[in-house]
PDB file of C-alpha atoms in Angstrom:
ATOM      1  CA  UNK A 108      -5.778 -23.266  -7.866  1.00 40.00           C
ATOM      2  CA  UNK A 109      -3.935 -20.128  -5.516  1.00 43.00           C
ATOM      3  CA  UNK A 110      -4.335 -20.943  -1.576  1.00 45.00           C
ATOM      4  CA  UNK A 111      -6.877 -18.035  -0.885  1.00 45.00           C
ATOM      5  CA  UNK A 112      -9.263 -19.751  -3.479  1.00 43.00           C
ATOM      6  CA  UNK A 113      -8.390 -23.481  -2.596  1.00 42.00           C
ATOM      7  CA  UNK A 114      -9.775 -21.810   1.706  1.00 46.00           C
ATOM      8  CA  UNK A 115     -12.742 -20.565   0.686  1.00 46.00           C
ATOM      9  CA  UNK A 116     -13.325 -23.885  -1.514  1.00 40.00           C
ATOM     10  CA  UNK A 117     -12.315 -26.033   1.435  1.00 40.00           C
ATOM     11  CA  UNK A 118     -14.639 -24.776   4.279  1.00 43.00           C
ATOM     12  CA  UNK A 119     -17.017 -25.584   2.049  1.00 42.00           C
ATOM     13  CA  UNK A 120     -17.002 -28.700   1.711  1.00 37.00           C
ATOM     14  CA  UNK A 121     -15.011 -30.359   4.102  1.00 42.00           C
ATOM     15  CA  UNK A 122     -16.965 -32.056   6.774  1.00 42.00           C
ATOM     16  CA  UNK A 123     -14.273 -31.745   9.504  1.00 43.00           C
ATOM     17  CA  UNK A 124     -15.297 -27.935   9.317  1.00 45.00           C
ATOM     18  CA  UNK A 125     -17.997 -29.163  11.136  1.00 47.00           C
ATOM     19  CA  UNK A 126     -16.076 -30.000  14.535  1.00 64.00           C
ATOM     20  CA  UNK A 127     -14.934 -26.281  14.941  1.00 63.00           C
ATOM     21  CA  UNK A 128     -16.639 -24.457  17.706  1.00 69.00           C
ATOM     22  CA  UNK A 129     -18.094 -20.965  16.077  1.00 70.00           C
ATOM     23  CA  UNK A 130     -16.347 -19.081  18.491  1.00 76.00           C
ATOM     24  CA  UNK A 131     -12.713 -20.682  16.713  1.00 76.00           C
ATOM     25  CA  UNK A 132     -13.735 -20.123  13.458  1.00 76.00           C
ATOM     26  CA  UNK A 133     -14.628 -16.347  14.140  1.00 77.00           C
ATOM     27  CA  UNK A 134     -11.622 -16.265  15.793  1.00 81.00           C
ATOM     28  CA  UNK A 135      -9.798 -17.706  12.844  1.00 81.00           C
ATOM     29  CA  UNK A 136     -11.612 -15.756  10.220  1.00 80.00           C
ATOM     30  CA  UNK A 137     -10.846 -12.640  12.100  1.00 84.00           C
ATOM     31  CA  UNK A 138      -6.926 -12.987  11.751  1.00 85.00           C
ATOM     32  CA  UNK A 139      -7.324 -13.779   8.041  1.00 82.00           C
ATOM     33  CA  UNK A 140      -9.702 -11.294   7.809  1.00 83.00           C
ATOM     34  CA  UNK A 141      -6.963  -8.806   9.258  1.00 87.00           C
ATOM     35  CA  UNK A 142      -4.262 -10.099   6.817  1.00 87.00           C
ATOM     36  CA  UNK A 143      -5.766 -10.066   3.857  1.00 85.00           C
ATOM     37  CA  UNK A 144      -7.034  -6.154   4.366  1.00 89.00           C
ATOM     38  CA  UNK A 145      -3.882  -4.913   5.955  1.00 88.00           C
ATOM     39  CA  UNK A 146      -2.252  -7.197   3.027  1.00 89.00           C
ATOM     40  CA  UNK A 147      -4.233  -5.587   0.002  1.00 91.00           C
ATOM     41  CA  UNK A 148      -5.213  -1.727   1.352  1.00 92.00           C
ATOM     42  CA  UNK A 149      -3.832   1.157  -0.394  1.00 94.00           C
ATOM     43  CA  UNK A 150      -0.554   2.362  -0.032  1.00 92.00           C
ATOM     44  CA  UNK A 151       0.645   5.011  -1.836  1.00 92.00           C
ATOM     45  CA  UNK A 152       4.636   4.666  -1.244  1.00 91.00           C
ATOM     46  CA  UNK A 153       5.554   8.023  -1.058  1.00 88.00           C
ATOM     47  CA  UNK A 154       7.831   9.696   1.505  1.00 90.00           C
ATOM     48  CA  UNK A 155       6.467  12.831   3.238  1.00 92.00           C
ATOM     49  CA  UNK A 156       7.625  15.118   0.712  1.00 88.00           C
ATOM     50  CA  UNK A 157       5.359  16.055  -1.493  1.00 83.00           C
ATOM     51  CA  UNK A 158       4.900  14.866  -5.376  1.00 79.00           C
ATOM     52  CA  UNK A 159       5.851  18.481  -6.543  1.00 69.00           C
ATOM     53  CA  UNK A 160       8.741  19.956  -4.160  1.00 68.00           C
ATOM     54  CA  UNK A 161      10.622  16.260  -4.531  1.00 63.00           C
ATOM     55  CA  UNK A 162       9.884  17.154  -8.539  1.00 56.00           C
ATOM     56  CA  UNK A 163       9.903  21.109  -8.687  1.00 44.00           C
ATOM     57  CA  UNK A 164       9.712  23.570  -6.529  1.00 38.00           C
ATOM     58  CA  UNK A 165      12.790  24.165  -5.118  1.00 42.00           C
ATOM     59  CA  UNK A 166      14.847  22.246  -6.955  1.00 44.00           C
ATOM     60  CA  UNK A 167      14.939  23.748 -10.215  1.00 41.00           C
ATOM     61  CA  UNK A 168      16.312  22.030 -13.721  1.00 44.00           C
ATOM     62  CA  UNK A 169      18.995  23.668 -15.403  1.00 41.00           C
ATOM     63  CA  UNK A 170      16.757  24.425 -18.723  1.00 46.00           C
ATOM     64  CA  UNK A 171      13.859  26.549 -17.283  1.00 47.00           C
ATOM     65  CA  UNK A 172      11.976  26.128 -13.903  1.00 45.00           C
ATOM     66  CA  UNK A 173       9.077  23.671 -12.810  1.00 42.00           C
ATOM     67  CA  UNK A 174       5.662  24.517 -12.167  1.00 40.00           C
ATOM     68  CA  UNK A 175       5.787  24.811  -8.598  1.00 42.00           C
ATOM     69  CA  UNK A 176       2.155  24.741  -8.629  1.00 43.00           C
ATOM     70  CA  UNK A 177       0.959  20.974  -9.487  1.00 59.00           C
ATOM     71  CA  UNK A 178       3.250  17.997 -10.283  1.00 68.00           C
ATOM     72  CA  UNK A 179       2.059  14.404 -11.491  1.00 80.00           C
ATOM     73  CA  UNK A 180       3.396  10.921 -10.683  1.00 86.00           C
ATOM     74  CA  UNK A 181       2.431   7.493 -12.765  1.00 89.00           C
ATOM     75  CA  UNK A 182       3.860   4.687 -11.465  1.00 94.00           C
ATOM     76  CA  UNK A 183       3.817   1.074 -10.748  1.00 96.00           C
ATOM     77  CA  UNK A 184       4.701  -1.017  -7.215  1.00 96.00           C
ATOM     78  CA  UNK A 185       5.203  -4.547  -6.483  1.00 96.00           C
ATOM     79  CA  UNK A 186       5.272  -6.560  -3.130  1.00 92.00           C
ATOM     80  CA  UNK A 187       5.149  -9.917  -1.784  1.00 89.00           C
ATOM     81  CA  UNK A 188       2.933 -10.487   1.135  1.00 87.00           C
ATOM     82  CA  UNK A 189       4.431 -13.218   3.687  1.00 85.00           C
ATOM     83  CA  UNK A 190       1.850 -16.146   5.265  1.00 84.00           C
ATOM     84  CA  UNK A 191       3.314 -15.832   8.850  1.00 80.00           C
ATOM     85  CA  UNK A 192       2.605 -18.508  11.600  1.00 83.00           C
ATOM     86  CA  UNK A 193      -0.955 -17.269  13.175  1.00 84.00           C
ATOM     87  CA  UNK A 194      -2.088 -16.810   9.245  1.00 81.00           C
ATOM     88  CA  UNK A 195      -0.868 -20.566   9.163  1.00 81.00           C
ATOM     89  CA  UNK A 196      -2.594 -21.624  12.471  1.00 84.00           C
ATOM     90  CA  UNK A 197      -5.965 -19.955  11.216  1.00 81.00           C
ATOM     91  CA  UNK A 198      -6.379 -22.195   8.249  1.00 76.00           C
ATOM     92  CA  UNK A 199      -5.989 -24.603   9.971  1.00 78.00           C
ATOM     93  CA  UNK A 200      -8.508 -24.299  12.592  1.00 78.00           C
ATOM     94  CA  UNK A 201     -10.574 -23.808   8.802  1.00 70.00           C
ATOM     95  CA  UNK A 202      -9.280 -27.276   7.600  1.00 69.00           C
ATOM     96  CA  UNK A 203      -7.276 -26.397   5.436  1.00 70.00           C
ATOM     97  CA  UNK A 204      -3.925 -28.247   4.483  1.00 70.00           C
ATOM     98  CA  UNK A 205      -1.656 -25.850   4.304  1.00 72.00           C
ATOM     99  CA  UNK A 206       1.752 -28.376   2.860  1.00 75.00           C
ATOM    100  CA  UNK A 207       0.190 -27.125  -0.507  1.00 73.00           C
ATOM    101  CA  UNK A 208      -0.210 -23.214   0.256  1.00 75.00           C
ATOM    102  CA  UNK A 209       2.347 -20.624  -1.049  1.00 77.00           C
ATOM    103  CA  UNK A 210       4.215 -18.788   1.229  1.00 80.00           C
ATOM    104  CA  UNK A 211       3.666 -15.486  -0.177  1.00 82.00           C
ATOM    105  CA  UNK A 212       1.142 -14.002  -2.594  1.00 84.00           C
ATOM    106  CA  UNK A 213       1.744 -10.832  -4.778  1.00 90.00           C
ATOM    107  CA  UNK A 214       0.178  -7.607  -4.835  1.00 92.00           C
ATOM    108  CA  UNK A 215       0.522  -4.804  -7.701  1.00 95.00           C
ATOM    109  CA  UNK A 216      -0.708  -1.584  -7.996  1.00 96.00           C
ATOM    110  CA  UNK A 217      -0.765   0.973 -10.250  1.00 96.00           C
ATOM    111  CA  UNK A 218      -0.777   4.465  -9.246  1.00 96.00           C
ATOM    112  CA  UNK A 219      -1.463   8.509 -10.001  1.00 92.00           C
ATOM    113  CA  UNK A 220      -0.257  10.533  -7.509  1.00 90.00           C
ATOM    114  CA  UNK A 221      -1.316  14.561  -7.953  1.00 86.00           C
ATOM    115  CA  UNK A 222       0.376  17.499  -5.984  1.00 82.00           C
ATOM    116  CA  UNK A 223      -0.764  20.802  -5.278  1.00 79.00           C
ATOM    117  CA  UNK A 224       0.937  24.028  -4.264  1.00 74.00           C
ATOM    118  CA  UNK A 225       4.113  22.142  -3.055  1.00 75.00           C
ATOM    119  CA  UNK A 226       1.767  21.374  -0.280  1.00 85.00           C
ATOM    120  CA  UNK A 227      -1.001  18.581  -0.784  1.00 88.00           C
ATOM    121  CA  UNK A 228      -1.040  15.196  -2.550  1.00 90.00           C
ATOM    122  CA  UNK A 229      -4.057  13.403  -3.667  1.00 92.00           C
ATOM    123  CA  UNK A 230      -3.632   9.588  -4.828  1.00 94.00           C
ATOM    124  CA  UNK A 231      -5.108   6.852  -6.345  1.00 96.00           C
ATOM    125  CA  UNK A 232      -4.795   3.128  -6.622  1.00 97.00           C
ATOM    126  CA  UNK A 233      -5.574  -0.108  -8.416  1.00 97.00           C
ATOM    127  CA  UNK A 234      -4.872  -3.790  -7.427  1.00 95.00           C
ATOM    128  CA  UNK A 235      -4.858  -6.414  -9.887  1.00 90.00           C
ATOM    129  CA  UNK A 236      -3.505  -9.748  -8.281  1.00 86.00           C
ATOM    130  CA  UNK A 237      -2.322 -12.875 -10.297  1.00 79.00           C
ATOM    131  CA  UNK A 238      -4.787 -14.895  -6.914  1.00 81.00           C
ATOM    132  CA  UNK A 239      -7.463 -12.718  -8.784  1.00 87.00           C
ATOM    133  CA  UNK A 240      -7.853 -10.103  -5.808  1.00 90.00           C
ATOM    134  CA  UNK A 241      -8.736  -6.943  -7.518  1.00 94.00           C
ATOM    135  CA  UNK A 242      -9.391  -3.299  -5.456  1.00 95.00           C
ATOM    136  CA  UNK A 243      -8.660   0.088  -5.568  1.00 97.00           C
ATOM    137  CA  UNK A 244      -7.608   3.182  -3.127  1.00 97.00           C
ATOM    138  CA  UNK A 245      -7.849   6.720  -2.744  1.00 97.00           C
ATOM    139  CA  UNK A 246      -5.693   9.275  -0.403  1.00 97.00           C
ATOM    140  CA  UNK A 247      -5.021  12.431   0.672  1.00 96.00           C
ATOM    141  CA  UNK A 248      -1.718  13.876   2.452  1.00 95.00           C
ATOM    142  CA  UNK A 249      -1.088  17.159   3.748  1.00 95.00           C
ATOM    143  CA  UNK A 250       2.612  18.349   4.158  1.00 93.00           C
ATOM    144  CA  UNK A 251       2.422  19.553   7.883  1.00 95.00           C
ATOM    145  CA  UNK A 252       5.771  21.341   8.428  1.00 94.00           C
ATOM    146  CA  UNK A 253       8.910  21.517   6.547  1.00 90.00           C
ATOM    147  CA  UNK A 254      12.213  22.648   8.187  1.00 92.00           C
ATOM    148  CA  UNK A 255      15.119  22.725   5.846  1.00 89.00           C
ATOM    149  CA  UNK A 256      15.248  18.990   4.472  1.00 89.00           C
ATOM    150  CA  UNK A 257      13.371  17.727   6.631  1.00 94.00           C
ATOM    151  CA  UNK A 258       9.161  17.196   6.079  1.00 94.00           C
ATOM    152  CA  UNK A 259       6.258  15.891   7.965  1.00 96.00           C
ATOM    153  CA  UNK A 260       3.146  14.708   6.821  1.00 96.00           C
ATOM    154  CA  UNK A 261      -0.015  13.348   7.922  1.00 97.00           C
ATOM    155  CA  UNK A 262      -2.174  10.655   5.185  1.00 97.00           C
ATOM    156  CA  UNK A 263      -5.491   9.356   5.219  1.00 97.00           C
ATOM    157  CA  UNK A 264      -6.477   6.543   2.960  1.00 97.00           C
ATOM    158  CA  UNK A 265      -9.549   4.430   2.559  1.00 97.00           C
ATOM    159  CA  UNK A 266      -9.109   1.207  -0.129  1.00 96.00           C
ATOM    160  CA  UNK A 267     -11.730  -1.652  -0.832  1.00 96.00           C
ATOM    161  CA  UNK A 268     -10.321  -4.963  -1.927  1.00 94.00           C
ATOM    162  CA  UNK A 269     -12.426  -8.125  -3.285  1.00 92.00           C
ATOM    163  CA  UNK A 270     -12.250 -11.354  -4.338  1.00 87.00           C
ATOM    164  CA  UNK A 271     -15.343 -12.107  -6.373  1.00 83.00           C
ATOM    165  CA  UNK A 272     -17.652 -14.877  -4.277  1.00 75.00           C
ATOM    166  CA  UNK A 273     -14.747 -15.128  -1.673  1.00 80.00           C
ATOM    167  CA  UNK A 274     -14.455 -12.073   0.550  1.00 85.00           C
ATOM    168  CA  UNK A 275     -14.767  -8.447   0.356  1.00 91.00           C
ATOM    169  CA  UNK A 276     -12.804  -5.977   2.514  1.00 92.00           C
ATOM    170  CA  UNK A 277     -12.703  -1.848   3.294  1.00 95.00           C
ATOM    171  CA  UNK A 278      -9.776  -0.198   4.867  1.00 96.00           C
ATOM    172  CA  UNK A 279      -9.399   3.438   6.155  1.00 97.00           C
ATOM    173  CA  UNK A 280      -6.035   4.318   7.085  1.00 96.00           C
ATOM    174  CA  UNK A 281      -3.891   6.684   8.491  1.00 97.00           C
ATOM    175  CA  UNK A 282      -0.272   7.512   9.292  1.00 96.00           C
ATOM    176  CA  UNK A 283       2.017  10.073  10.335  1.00 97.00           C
ATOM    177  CA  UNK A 284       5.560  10.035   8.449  1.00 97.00           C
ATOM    178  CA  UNK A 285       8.810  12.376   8.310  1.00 97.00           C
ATOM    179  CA  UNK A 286      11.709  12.680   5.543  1.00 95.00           C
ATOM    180  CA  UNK A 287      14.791  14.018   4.982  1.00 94.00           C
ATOM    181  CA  UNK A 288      15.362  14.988   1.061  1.00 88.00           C
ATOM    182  CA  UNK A 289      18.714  15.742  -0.623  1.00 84.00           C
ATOM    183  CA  UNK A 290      18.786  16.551  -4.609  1.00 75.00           C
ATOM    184  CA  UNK A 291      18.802  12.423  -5.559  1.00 82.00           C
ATOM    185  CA  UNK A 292      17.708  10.868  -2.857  1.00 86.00           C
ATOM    186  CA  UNK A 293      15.393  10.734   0.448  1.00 91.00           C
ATOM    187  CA  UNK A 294      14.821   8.266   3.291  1.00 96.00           C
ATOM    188  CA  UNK A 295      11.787   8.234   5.014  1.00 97.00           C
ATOM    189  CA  UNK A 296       9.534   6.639   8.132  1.00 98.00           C
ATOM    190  CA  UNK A 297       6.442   6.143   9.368  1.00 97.00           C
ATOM    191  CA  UNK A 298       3.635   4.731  11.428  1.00 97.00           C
ATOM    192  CA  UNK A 299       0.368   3.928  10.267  1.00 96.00           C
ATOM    193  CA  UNK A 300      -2.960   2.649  12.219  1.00 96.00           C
ATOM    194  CA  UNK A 301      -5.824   0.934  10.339  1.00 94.00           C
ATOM    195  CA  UNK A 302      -9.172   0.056  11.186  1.00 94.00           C
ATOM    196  CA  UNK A 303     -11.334  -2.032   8.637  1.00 93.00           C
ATOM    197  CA  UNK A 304     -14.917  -4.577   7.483  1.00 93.00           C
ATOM    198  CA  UNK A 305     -14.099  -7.904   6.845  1.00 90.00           C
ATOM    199  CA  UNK A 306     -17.298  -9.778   4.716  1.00 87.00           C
ATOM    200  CA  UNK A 307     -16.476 -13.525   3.530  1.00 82.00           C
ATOM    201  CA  UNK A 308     -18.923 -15.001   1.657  1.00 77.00           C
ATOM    202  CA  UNK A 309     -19.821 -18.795   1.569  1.00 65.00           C
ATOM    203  CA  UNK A 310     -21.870 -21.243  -0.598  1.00 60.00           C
ATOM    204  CA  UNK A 311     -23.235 -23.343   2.428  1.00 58.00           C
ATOM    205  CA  UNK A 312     -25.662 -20.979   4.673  1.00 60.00           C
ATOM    206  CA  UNK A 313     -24.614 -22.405   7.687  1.00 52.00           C
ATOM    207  CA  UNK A 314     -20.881 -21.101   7.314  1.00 55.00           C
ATOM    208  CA  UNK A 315     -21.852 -17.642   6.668  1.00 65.00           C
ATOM    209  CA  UNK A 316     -19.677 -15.398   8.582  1.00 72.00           C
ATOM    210  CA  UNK A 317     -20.778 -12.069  10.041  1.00 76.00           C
ATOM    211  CA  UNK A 318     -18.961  -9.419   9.331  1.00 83.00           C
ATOM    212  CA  UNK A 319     -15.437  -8.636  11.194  1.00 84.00           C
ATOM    213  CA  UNK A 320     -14.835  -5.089  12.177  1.00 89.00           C
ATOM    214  CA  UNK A 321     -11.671  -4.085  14.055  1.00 89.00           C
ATOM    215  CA  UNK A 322      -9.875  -1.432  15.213  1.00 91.00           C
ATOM    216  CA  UNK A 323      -5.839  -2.126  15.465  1.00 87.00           C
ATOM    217  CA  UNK A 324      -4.370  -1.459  19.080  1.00 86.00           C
ATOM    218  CA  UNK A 325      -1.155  -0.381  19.931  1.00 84.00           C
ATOM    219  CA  UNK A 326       0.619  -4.133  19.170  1.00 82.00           C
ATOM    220  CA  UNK A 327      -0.595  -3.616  15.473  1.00 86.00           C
ATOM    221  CA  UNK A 328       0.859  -0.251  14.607  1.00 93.00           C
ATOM    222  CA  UNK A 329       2.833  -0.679  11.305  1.00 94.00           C
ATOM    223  CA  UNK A 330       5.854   0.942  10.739  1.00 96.00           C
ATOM    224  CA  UNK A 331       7.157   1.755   7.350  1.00 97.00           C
ATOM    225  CA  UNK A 332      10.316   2.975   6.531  1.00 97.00           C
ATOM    226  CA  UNK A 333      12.450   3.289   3.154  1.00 96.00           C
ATOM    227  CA  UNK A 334      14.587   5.593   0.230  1.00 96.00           C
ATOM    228  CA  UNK A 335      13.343   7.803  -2.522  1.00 92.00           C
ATOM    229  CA  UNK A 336      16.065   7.653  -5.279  1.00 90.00           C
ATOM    230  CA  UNK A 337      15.978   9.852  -8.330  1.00 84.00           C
ATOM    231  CA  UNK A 338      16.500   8.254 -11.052  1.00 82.00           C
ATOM    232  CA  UNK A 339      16.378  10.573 -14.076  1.00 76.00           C
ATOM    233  CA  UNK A 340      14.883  13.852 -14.067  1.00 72.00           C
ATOM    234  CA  UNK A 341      11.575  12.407 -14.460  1.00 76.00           C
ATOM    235  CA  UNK A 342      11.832   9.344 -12.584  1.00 82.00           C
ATOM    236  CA  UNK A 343      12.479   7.708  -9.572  1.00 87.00           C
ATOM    237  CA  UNK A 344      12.348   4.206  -7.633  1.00 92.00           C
ATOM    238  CA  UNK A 345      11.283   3.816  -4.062  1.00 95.00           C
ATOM    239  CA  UNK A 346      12.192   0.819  -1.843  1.00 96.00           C
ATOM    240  CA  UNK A 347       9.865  -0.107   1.222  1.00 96.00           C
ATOM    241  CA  UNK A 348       9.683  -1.895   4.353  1.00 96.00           C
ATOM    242  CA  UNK A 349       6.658  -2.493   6.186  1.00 94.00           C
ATOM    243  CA  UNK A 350       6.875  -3.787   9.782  1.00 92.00           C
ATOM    244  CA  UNK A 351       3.872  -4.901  11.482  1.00 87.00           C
ATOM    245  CA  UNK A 352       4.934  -7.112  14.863  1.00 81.00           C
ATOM    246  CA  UNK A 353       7.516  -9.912  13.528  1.00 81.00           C
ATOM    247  CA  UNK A 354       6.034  -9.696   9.695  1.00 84.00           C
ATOM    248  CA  UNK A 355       8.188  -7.792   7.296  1.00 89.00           C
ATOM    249  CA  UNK A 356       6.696  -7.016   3.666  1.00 91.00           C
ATOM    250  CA  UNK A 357       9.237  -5.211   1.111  1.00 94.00           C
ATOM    251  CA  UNK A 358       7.668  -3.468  -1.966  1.00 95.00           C
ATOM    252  CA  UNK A 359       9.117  -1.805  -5.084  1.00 96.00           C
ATOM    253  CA  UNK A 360       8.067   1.240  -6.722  1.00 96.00           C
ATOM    254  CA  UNK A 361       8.871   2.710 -10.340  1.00 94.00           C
ATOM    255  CA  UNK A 362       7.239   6.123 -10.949  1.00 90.00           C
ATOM    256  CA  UNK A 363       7.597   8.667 -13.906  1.00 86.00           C
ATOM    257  CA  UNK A 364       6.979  12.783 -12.786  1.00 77.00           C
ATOM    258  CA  UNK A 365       4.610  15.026 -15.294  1.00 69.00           C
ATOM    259  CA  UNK A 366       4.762  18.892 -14.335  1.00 62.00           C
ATOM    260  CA  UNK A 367       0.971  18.558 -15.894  1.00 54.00           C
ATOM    261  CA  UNK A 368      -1.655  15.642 -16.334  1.00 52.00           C
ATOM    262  CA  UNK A 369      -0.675  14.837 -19.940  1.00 51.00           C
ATOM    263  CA  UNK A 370       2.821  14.613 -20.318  1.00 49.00           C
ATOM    264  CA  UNK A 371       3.801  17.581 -22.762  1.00 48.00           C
ATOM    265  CA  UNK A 372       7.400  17.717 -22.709  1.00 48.00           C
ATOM    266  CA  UNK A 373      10.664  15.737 -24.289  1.00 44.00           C
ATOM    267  CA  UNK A 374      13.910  14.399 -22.974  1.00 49.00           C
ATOM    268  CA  UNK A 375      12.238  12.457 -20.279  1.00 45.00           C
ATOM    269  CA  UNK A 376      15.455  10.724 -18.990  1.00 44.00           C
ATOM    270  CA  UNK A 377      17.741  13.702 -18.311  1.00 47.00           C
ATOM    271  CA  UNK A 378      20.704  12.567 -16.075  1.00 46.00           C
ATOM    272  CA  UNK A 379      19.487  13.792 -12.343  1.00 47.00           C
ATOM    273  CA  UNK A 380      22.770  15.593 -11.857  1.00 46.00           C
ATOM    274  CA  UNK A 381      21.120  17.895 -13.502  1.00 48.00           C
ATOM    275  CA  UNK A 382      18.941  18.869 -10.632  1.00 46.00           C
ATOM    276  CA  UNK A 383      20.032  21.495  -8.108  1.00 45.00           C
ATOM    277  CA  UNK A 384      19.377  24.053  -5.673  1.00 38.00           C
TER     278      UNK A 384
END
């Protein structure tokens, strides 16, 4: 049975539960509450260059030029989510034993990413977890300057993530990020402040929760920060890191670039060499 199941299992039905003052338990459900919607919101791992001017735009392919206009990205990500110390602590407090709880539990997504005018991306997002979380996220990012290489853009995303009779969470996000873009690659960073609802659900009455709502300060800002490579012509991998106090998180991405919806063209793995200005 995964450890997120095995918690909700154990408070209840442990008796020791019992000897927890409300006010620790709250306090304890509040900093899983945080992890696991932090842990499973929507993140659409993109640097803050846009889906089509990383694509098209102005960098042109040698046979023909891209629709500067709209530019699609399907793609996959992967990331393992650490269980730091206060995670530890909290369950705990809950009873739980925690010598028989992973470490780290996984989180993929899969992901359409739409750009408009060189200018605006709107994404998508769904979560299917081998713990049996499942969720979904939607976002918007607007490219707010560009100066040569260099871009910066603002994102707001809002993502709900469940696990059925166990908890349900709601996240709206938002960050500010800047890139610098060469023909292959880009590097990229980033802060990002969340605020989110928290509901954990309970077969015993008596250990119903109300819901959490917070609002991160200043001490949980995450920072993200990673590279853009392009792979072939019409694909590219993105590396990571998330840094929210000590915790680290690195994710993987794998995306394939459509100048339309429906992918209409061949040779799909030109060497990227091929791009230039």
């Amino acid at each position: 049975m995964f450890y997120i199941i095995y918690f909700f299992l154990l408070i209840s039905i442990r008796p020791s539960f019992a000897q927890v003052t409300s006010e620790e338990s709250l306090q304890a459900a509040t900093i899983l509450g945080k992890w696991l919607s932090q842990s499973t919101s929507h993140y659409d791992f993109l640097s803050a260059t846009p889906v089509a001017t990383l694509r098209s735009g102005d960098h042109f392919f040698v046979v023909g030029a891209a629709n500067i206009q709209m530019a699609s990205e399907y793609g996959y990500s992967y990331r393992k989510v650490p269980r730091n110390d206060s995670v530890t602590q909290a369950y705990q407090t809950l009873g739980v034993d925690t010598s028989g709880l992973a470490p780290t539990f996984d989180v993929s997504r899969y992901h359409l990413n739409l750009g408009f005018a060189n200018k605006h991306d709107f994404n998508f997002s769904y979560l299917n977890s081998s713990t049996g979380i499942t969720g979904w996220g939607l976002g918007y990012k607007i490219v707010l300057q560009q100066d040569g290489r260099f871009f910066y853009s603002f994102r707001t995303q809002y993502s709900e993530s469940t696990l059925d009779a166990f908890f349900q969470t709601k996240v709206l996000a938002n960050d500010f990020s800047m890139a610098v873009h060469f023909q292959l690659f880009g590097f990229f960073a980033g802060l990002r402040h969340s605020m989110g609802w928290v509901n954990f659900e309970s077969s015993t009455p008596a250990l119903k929760i109300p819901e959490i709502t917070y609002f991160s300060d200043l001490s949980e800002i995450e920072y993200f920060y990673g590279v853009v490579i392009s792979t072939t012509l019409n694909s590219r991998t993105t590396i990571q890191i998330n840094q929210l106090g000590s915790d680290q998180t690195l994710t993987g991405k794998l995306s394939f670039h459509f100048d339309s919806l429906i992918p209409t063209y061949n040779n799909w793995f030109k060497d990227p060499r091929a791009i230039r200005r």
